[in-house]
mmCIF file of C-alpha atoms in Angstrom:
data_model
loop_
_atom_site.group_PDB
_atom_site.id
_atom_site.type_symbol
_atom_site.label_atom_id
_atom_site.label_comp_id
_atom_site.label_asym_id
_atom_site.label_seq_id
_atom_site.Cartn_x
_atom_site.Cartn_y
_atom_site.Cartn_z
ATOM 1 C CA UNK A 1 75.986 28.086 -19.118
ATOM 2 C CA UNK A 2 74.785 30.576 -21.705
ATOM 3 C CA UNK A 3 71.424 32.155 -20.940
ATOM 4 C CA UNK A 4 68.997 33.194 -23.676
ATOM 5 C CA UNK A 5 67.942 36.823 -24.107
ATOM 6 C CA UNK A 6 65.572 38.316 -26.705
ATOM 7 C CA UNK A 7 68.282 39.364 -29.161
ATOM 8 C CA UNK A 8 71.497 37.972 -27.701
ATOM 9 C CA UNK A 9 72.973 35.267 -25.474
ATOM 10 C CA UNK A 10 74.906 36.062 -22.302
ATOM 11 C CA UNK A 11 77.147 33.878 -20.167
ATOM 12 C CA UNK A 12 76.371 33.077 -16.543
ATOM 13 C CA UNK A 13 80.111 32.608 -15.989
ATOM 14 C CA UNK A 14 80.132 36.373 -15.459
ATOM 15 C CA UNK A 15 77.428 37.060 -12.834
ATOM 16 C CA UNK A 16 78.941 40.385 -11.721
ATOM 17 C CA UNK A 17 76.926 43.531 -12.435
ATOM 18 C CA UNK A 18 80.137 45.116 -13.726
ATOM 19 C CA UNK A 19 80.425 42.731 -16.716
ATOM 20 C CA UNK A 20 78.498 43.563 -19.894
ATOM 21 C CA UNK A 21 78.797 40.730 -22.416
ATOM 22 C CA UNK A 22 77.017 38.585 -24.934
ATOM 23 C CA UNK A 23 76.635 37.168 -28.437
ATOM 24 C CA UNK A 24 74.122 38.726 -30.805
ATOM 25 C CA UNK A 25 71.481 37.088 -32.969
ATOM 26 C CA UNK A 26 69.792 38.323 -36.139
ATOM 27 C CA UNK A 27 67.160 39.912 -33.907
ATOM 28 C CA UNK A 28 69.823 42.310 -32.644
ATOM 29 C CA UNK A 29 70.730 43.382 -36.180
ATOM 30 C CA UNK A 30 73.746 43.515 -38.466
ATOM 31 C CA UNK A 31 76.850 44.060 -36.319
ATOM 32 C CA UNK A 32 78.680 45.679 -39.229
ATOM 33 C CA UNK A 33 76.485 48.707 -38.545
ATOM 34 C CA UNK A 34 77.739 50.835 -35.629
ATOM 35 C CA UNK A 35 74.155 51.840 -34.895
ATOM 36 C CA UNK A 36 73.364 48.210 -33.981
ATOM 37 C CA UNK A 37 75.977 48.320 -31.214
ATOM 38 C CA UNK A 38 74.889 51.768 -30.053
ATOM 39 C CA UNK A 39 71.274 50.595 -29.844
ATOM 40 C CA UNK A 40 72.341 47.593 -27.781
ATOM 41 C CA UNK A 41 74.215 49.800 -25.314
ATOM 42 C CA UNK A 42 71.236 52.109 -25.019
ATOM 43 C CA UNK A 43 68.946 49.167 -24.316
ATOM 44 C CA UNK A 44 71.092 48.067 -21.361
ATOM 45 C CA UNK A 45 71.676 51.665 -20.213
ATOM 46 C CA UNK A 46 75.418 51.613 -20.989
ATOM 47 C CA UNK A 47 75.518 54.160 -23.820
ATOM 48 C CA UNK A 48 78.452 55.997 -22.209
ATOM 49 C CA UNK A 49 80.874 53.176 -23.013
ATOM 50 C CA UNK A 50 83.548 53.588 -25.708
ATOM 51 C CA UNK A 51 83.047 51.022 -28.491
ATOM 52 C CA UNK A 52 86.266 49.326 -29.667
ATOM 53 C CA UNK A 53 86.073 47.780 -33.146
ATOM 54 C CA UNK A 54 88.971 45.654 -34.438
ATOM 55 C CA UNK A 55 89.541 45.736 -38.194
ATOM 56 C CA UNK A 56 89.556 41.956 -38.584
ATOM 57 C CA UNK A 57 91.943 40.421 -41.109
ATOM 58 C CA UNK A 58 91.939 36.707 -40.133
ATOM 59 C CA UNK A 59 95.279 37.264 -38.412
ATOM 60 C CA UNK A 60 96.638 36.142 -35.044
ATOM 61 C CA UNK A 61 97.365 39.733 -34.014
ATOM 62 C CA UNK A 62 96.328 40.789 -30.503
ATOM 63 C CA UNK A 63 96.015 44.489 -29.624
ATOM 64 C CA UNK A 64 96.023 46.028 -26.141
ATOM 65 C CA UNK A 65 93.585 48.916 -25.920
ATOM 66 C CA UNK A 66 94.416 51.878 -23.694
ATOM 67 C CA UNK A 67 92.181 54.955 -23.628
ATOM 68 C CA UNK A 68 93.742 58.185 -24.785
ATOM 69 C CA UNK A 69 93.000 61.603 -23.335
ATOM 70 C CA UNK A 70 90.590 62.444 -26.159
ATOM 71 C CA UNK A 71 87.832 60.010 -25.270
ATOM 72 C CA UNK A 72 85.755 58.947 -28.275
ATOM 73 C CA UNK A 73 82.436 57.155 -28.638
ATOM 74 C CA UNK A 74 84.025 54.545 -30.936
ATOM 75 C CA UNK A 75 87.558 53.500 -31.900
ATOM 76 C CA UNK A 76 88.758 51.299 -34.784
ATOM 77 C CA UNK A 77 91.926 49.236 -34.257
ATOM 78 C CA UNK A 78 93.589 48.202 -37.545
ATOM 79 C CA UNK A 79 94.783 44.715 -38.493
ATOM 80 C CA UNK A 80 93.905 42.609 -35.462
ATOM 81 C CA UNK A 81 91.540 39.793 -34.559
ATOM 82 C CA UNK A 82 91.737 40.073 -30.775
ATOM 83 C CA UNK A 83 91.742 42.898 -28.258
ATOM 84 C CA UNK A 84 92.680 42.935 -24.567
ATOM 85 C CA UNK A 85 92.099 45.767 -22.113
ATOM 86 C CA UNK A 86 92.079 46.765 -18.446
ATOM 87 C CA UNK A 87 90.024 49.878 -19.150
ATOM 88 C CA UNK A 88 86.569 50.483 -17.667
ATOM 89 C CA UNK A 89 83.655 51.866 -19.674
ATOM 90 C CA UNK A 90 85.047 50.214 -22.823
ATOM 91 C CA UNK A 91 83.085 47.723 -24.931
ATOM 92 C CA UNK A 92 85.248 45.330 -26.976
ATOM 93 C CA UNK A 93 83.462 44.001 -30.051
ATOM 94 C CA UNK A 94 83.940 41.646 -32.968
ATOM 95 C CA UNK A 95 81.794 40.394 -35.833
ATOM 96 C CA UNK A 96 81.387 36.844 -37.104
ATOM 97 C CA UNK A 97 79.369 34.878 -39.623
ATOM 98 C CA UNK A 98 80.606 31.270 -39.027
ATOM 99 C CA UNK A 99 83.967 32.000 -37.348
ATOM 100 C CA UNK A 100 84.338 31.386 -33.608
ATOM 101 C CA UNK A 101 83.990 34.389 -31.273
ATOM 102 C CA UNK A 102 85.451 34.002 -27.778
ATOM 103 C CA UNK A 103 85.228 36.149 -24.641
ATOM 104 C CA UNK A 104 87.948 36.067 -21.950
ATOM 105 C CA UNK A 105 87.594 37.516 -18.440
ATOM 106 C CA UNK A 106 89.763 37.612 -15.323
ATOM 107 C CA UNK A 107 87.346 39.301 -12.945
ATOM 108 C CA UNK A 108 89.852 39.466 -10.100
ATOM 109 C CA UNK A 109 92.466 41.312 -12.167
ATOM 110 C CA UNK A 110 89.921 43.350 -14.119
ATOM 111 C CA UNK A 111 91.329 42.218 -17.475
ATOM 112 C CA UNK A 112 89.126 41.254 -20.421
ATOM 113 C CA UNK A 113 89.735 40.008 -23.946
ATOM 114 C CA UNK A 114 87.819 39.146 -27.068
ATOM 115 C CA UNK A 115 88.868 37.240 -30.177
ATOM 116 C CA UNK A 116 87.671 36.138 -33.623
ATOM 117 C CA UNK A 117 88.910 32.737 -34.866
ATOM 118 C CA UNK A 118 88.336 31.617 -38.403
ATOM 119 C CA UNK A 119 90.315 28.666 -39.705
ATOM 120 C CA UNK A 120 93.504 30.757 -39.827
ATOM 121 C CA UNK A 121 93.167 32.071 -36.277
ATOM 122 C CA UNK A 122 92.292 28.604 -35.014
ATOM 123 C CA UNK A 123 95.261 27.034 -36.787
ATOM 124 C CA UNK A 124 97.516 29.774 -35.404
ATOM 125 C CA UNK A 125 96.177 29.155 -31.860
ATOM 126 C CA UNK A 126 94.988 32.716 -31.383
ATOM 127 C CA UNK A 127 93.322 31.930 -28.008
ATOM 128 C CA UNK A 128 96.732 31.118 -26.499
ATOM 129 C CA UNK A 129 98.048 34.486 -27.667
ATOM 130 C CA UNK A 130 95.088 36.270 -26.074
ATOM 131 C CA UNK A 131 95.775 34.496 -22.787
ATOM 132 C CA UNK A 132 99.469 35.385 -22.930
ATOM 133 C CA UNK A 133 98.599 39.024 -23.596
ATOM 134 C CA UNK A 134 96.086 39.091 -20.736
ATOM 135 C CA UNK A 135 98.699 37.693 -18.344
ATOM 136 C CA UNK A 136 101.018 40.469 -19.483
ATOM 137 C CA UNK A 137 98.336 42.902 -18.296
ATOM 138 C CA UNK A 138 98.099 41.324 -14.847
ATOM 139 C CA UNK A 139 95.687 38.416 -15.351
ATOM 140 C CA UNK A 140 96.383 34.943 -13.962
ATOM 141 C CA UNK A 141 95.727 31.995 -16.238
ATOM 142 C CA UNK A 142 93.969 29.995 -13.509
ATOM 143 C CA UNK A 143 91.478 32.845 -13.049
ATOM 144 C CA UNK A 144 90.647 33.404 -16.711
ATOM 145 C CA UNK A 145 87.139 32.349 -17.725
ATOM 146 C CA UNK A 146 86.257 31.812 -21.381
ATOM 147 C CA UNK A 147 82.951 31.727 -23.223
ATOM 148 C CA UNK A 148 82.421 30.592 -26.810
ATOM 149 C CA UNK A 149 79.867 32.186 -29.090
ATOM 150 C CA UNK A 150 77.912 30.748 -32.028
ATOM 151 C CA UNK A 151 79.974 29.395 -34.943
ATOM 152 C CA UNK A 152 79.757 26.857 -37.740
ATOM 153 C CA UNK A 153 80.017 23.286 -36.474
ATOM 154 C CA UNK A 154 81.269 19.988 -37.875
ATOM 155 C CA UNK A 155 77.850 19.161 -39.262
ATOM 156 C CA UNK A 156 78.481 21.742 -41.995
ATOM 157 C CA UNK A 157 82.176 22.654 -42.245
ATOM 158 C CA UNK A 158 83.941 20.312 -44.688
ATOM 159 C CA UNK A 159 87.665 20.833 -45.297
ATOM 160 C CA UNK A 160 90.082 19.033 -47.598
ATOM 161 C CA UNK A 161 93.440 19.314 -49.339
ATOM 162 C CA UNK A 162 96.244 21.380 -47.831
ATOM 163 C CA UNK A 163 94.022 22.922 -45.164
ATOM 164 C CA UNK A 164 93.017 19.476 -43.921
ATOM 165 C CA UNK A 165 96.637 18.370 -43.697
ATOM 166 C CA UNK A 166 97.622 21.501 -41.771
ATOM 167 C CA UNK A 167 94.918 20.900 -39.163
ATOM 168 C CA UNK A 168 95.833 17.226 -38.849
ATOM 169 C CA UNK A 169 99.465 18.160 -38.201
ATOM 170 C CA UNK A 170 98.573 20.808 -35.605
ATOM 171 C CA UNK A 171 95.666 19.170 -33.740
ATOM 172 C CA UNK A 172 95.490 15.479 -34.650
ATOM 173 C CA UNK A 173 92.405 13.575 -35.739
ATOM 174 C CA UNK A 174 90.135 14.269 -32.757
ATOM 175 C CA UNK A 175 88.882 17.585 -34.155
ATOM 176 C CA UNK A 176 87.217 15.988 -37.192
ATOM 177 C CA UNK A 177 83.932 14.281 -37.918
ATOM 178 C CA UNK A 178 84.437 11.852 -40.793
ATOM 179 C CA UNK A 179 81.468 10.840 -42.934
ATOM 180 C CA UNK A 180 81.514 9.075 -46.307
ATOM 181 C CA UNK A 181 85.240 9.716 -46.589
ATOM 182 C CA UNK A 182 84.849 13.465 -46.012
ATOM 183 C CA UNK A 183 86.414 15.448 -43.139
ATOM 184 C CA UNK A 184 84.341 18.014 -41.276
ATOM 185 C CA UNK A 185 86.219 20.380 -38.968
ATOM 186 C CA UNK A 186 85.082 21.056 -35.399
ATOM 187 C CA UNK A 187 86.342 24.579 -34.688
ATOM 188 C CA UNK A 188 84.892 24.430 -31.174
ATOM 189 C CA UNK A 189 86.995 21.384 -30.305
ATOM 190 C CA UNK A 190 90.184 22.708 -31.904
ATOM 191 C CA UNK A 191 89.989 25.964 -29.954
ATOM 192 C CA UNK A 192 89.080 24.070 -26.775
ATOM 193 C CA UNK A 193 92.294 22.109 -27.231
ATOM 194 C CA UNK A 194 94.202 25.404 -27.497
ATOM 195 C CA UNK A 195 92.607 26.712 -24.296
ATOM 196 C CA UNK A 196 93.554 23.622 -22.299
ATOM 197 C CA UNK A 197 97.099 23.650 -23.677
ATOM 198 C CA UNK A 198 97.411 27.293 -22.612
ATOM 199 C CA UNK A 199 96.423 26.379 -19.042
ATOM 200 C CA UNK A 200 92.748 27.350 -18.879
ATOM 201 C CA UNK A 201 90.873 25.164 -16.372
ATOM 202 C CA UNK A 202 88.052 23.073 -17.906
ATOM 203 C CA UNK A 203 85.546 24.381 -15.350
ATOM 204 C CA UNK A 204 86.329 27.920 -16.517
ATOM 205 C CA UNK A 205 85.225 27.240 -20.090
ATOM 206 C CA UNK A 206 81.591 27.861 -21.046
ATOM 207 C CA UNK A 207 80.943 25.864 -24.212
ATOM 208 C CA UNK A 208 77.428 25.649 -25.654
ATOM 209 C CA UNK A 209 77.361 24.136 -29.129
ATOM 210 C CA UNK A 210 75.598 26.019 -31.920
ATOM 211 C CA UNK A 211 75.849 25.904 -35.690
ATOM 212 C CA UNK A 212 75.397 29.211 -37.449
ATOM 213 C CA UNK A 213 75.004 27.441 -40.795
ATOM 214 C CA UNK A 214 72.187 25.182 -39.546
ATOM 215 C CA UNK A 215 70.475 27.790 -37.377
ATOM 216 C CA UNK A 216 69.969 30.396 -40.094
ATOM 217 C CA UNK A 217 66.818 31.765 -38.453
ATOM 218 C CA UNK A 218 68.855 33.067 -35.517
ATOM 219 C CA UNK A 219 72.354 33.633 -36.924
ATOM 220 C CA UNK A 220 74.034 35.176 -39.935
ATOM 221 C CA UNK A 221 76.146 32.644 -41.848
ATOM 222 C CA UNK A 222 78.626 33.090 -44.672
ATOM 223 C CA UNK A 223 78.072 29.449 -45.654
ATOM 224 C CA UNK A 224 74.321 29.696 -46.140
ATOM 225 C CA UNK A 225 73.941 33.281 -47.423
ATOM 226 C CA UNK A 226 75.785 34.672 -50.435
ATOM 227 C CA UNK A 227 76.064 37.614 -50.626
ATOM 228 C CA UNK A 228 76.312 37.925 -46.844
ATOM 229 C CA UNK A 229 73.448 40.028 -45.457
ATOM 230 C CA UNK A 230 74.819 40.626 -41.960
ATOM 231 C CA UNK A 231 77.198 39.517 -39.211
ATOM 232 C CA UNK A 232 76.732 38.511 -35.587
ATOM 233 C CA UNK A 233 77.979 40.707 -32.738
ATOM 234 C CA UNK A 234 80.166 39.615 -29.831
ATOM 235 C CA UNK A 235 80.821 42.091 -27.013
ATOM 236 C CA UNK A 236 82.452 42.374 -23.583
ATOM 237 C CA UNK A 237 83.054 45.347 -21.310
ATOM 238 C CA UNK A 238 83.590 46.294 -17.669
ATOM 239 C CA UNK A 239 81.216 48.887 -16.333
ATOM 240 C CA UNK A 240 82.095 51.313 -13.544
ATOM 241 C CA UNK A 241 80.401 50.679 -10.201
#
């Protein structure tokens, strides 16, 4: 289950005091601004953590973050849409405004991951690549827990043409809502299918359905706001004990 906070949602899949994680709302602020993330860390008394920011390109690239000897307050990783790490005192982040953010944790192995899936990352089964990378860092697939964050849902996300055909070929018809001859894509369901295919246990998936396009009071949405006035934050880190 995802529990509601004043400016973000956090997952009760991760009850340990060592896990710092959640999904931001508009009340938290625009996640494109580093100060928003720094203010969040200060509010939960974790301001000593290094902030890792992937330069998202709608790819299926997964980076492994390892601290260097010159510890910095923030680090930008180029050209990736997912990051995995074993490091403590590191906060992985991503930004979304309709795409699907996902948090991955193997608490026993101390390995965490975070990913950003738009239609390209979903079609390319980015979650499976995150899981593979985590296992390469010592995680076990049966121990990995996954939480979804807020994204656009099939009430609002119509697709057609070549993109529709690509998703039909990769996932079948079960990921669509069809109304009046139109196809609406369920990104939640498509990525859930990828998780199961990669070996994640259903009981280890925390899926609460939102729609960023419908719920514009709480979430930034590319679909409803042009030009975009902000993006939602997703974050995960392991704190020292």
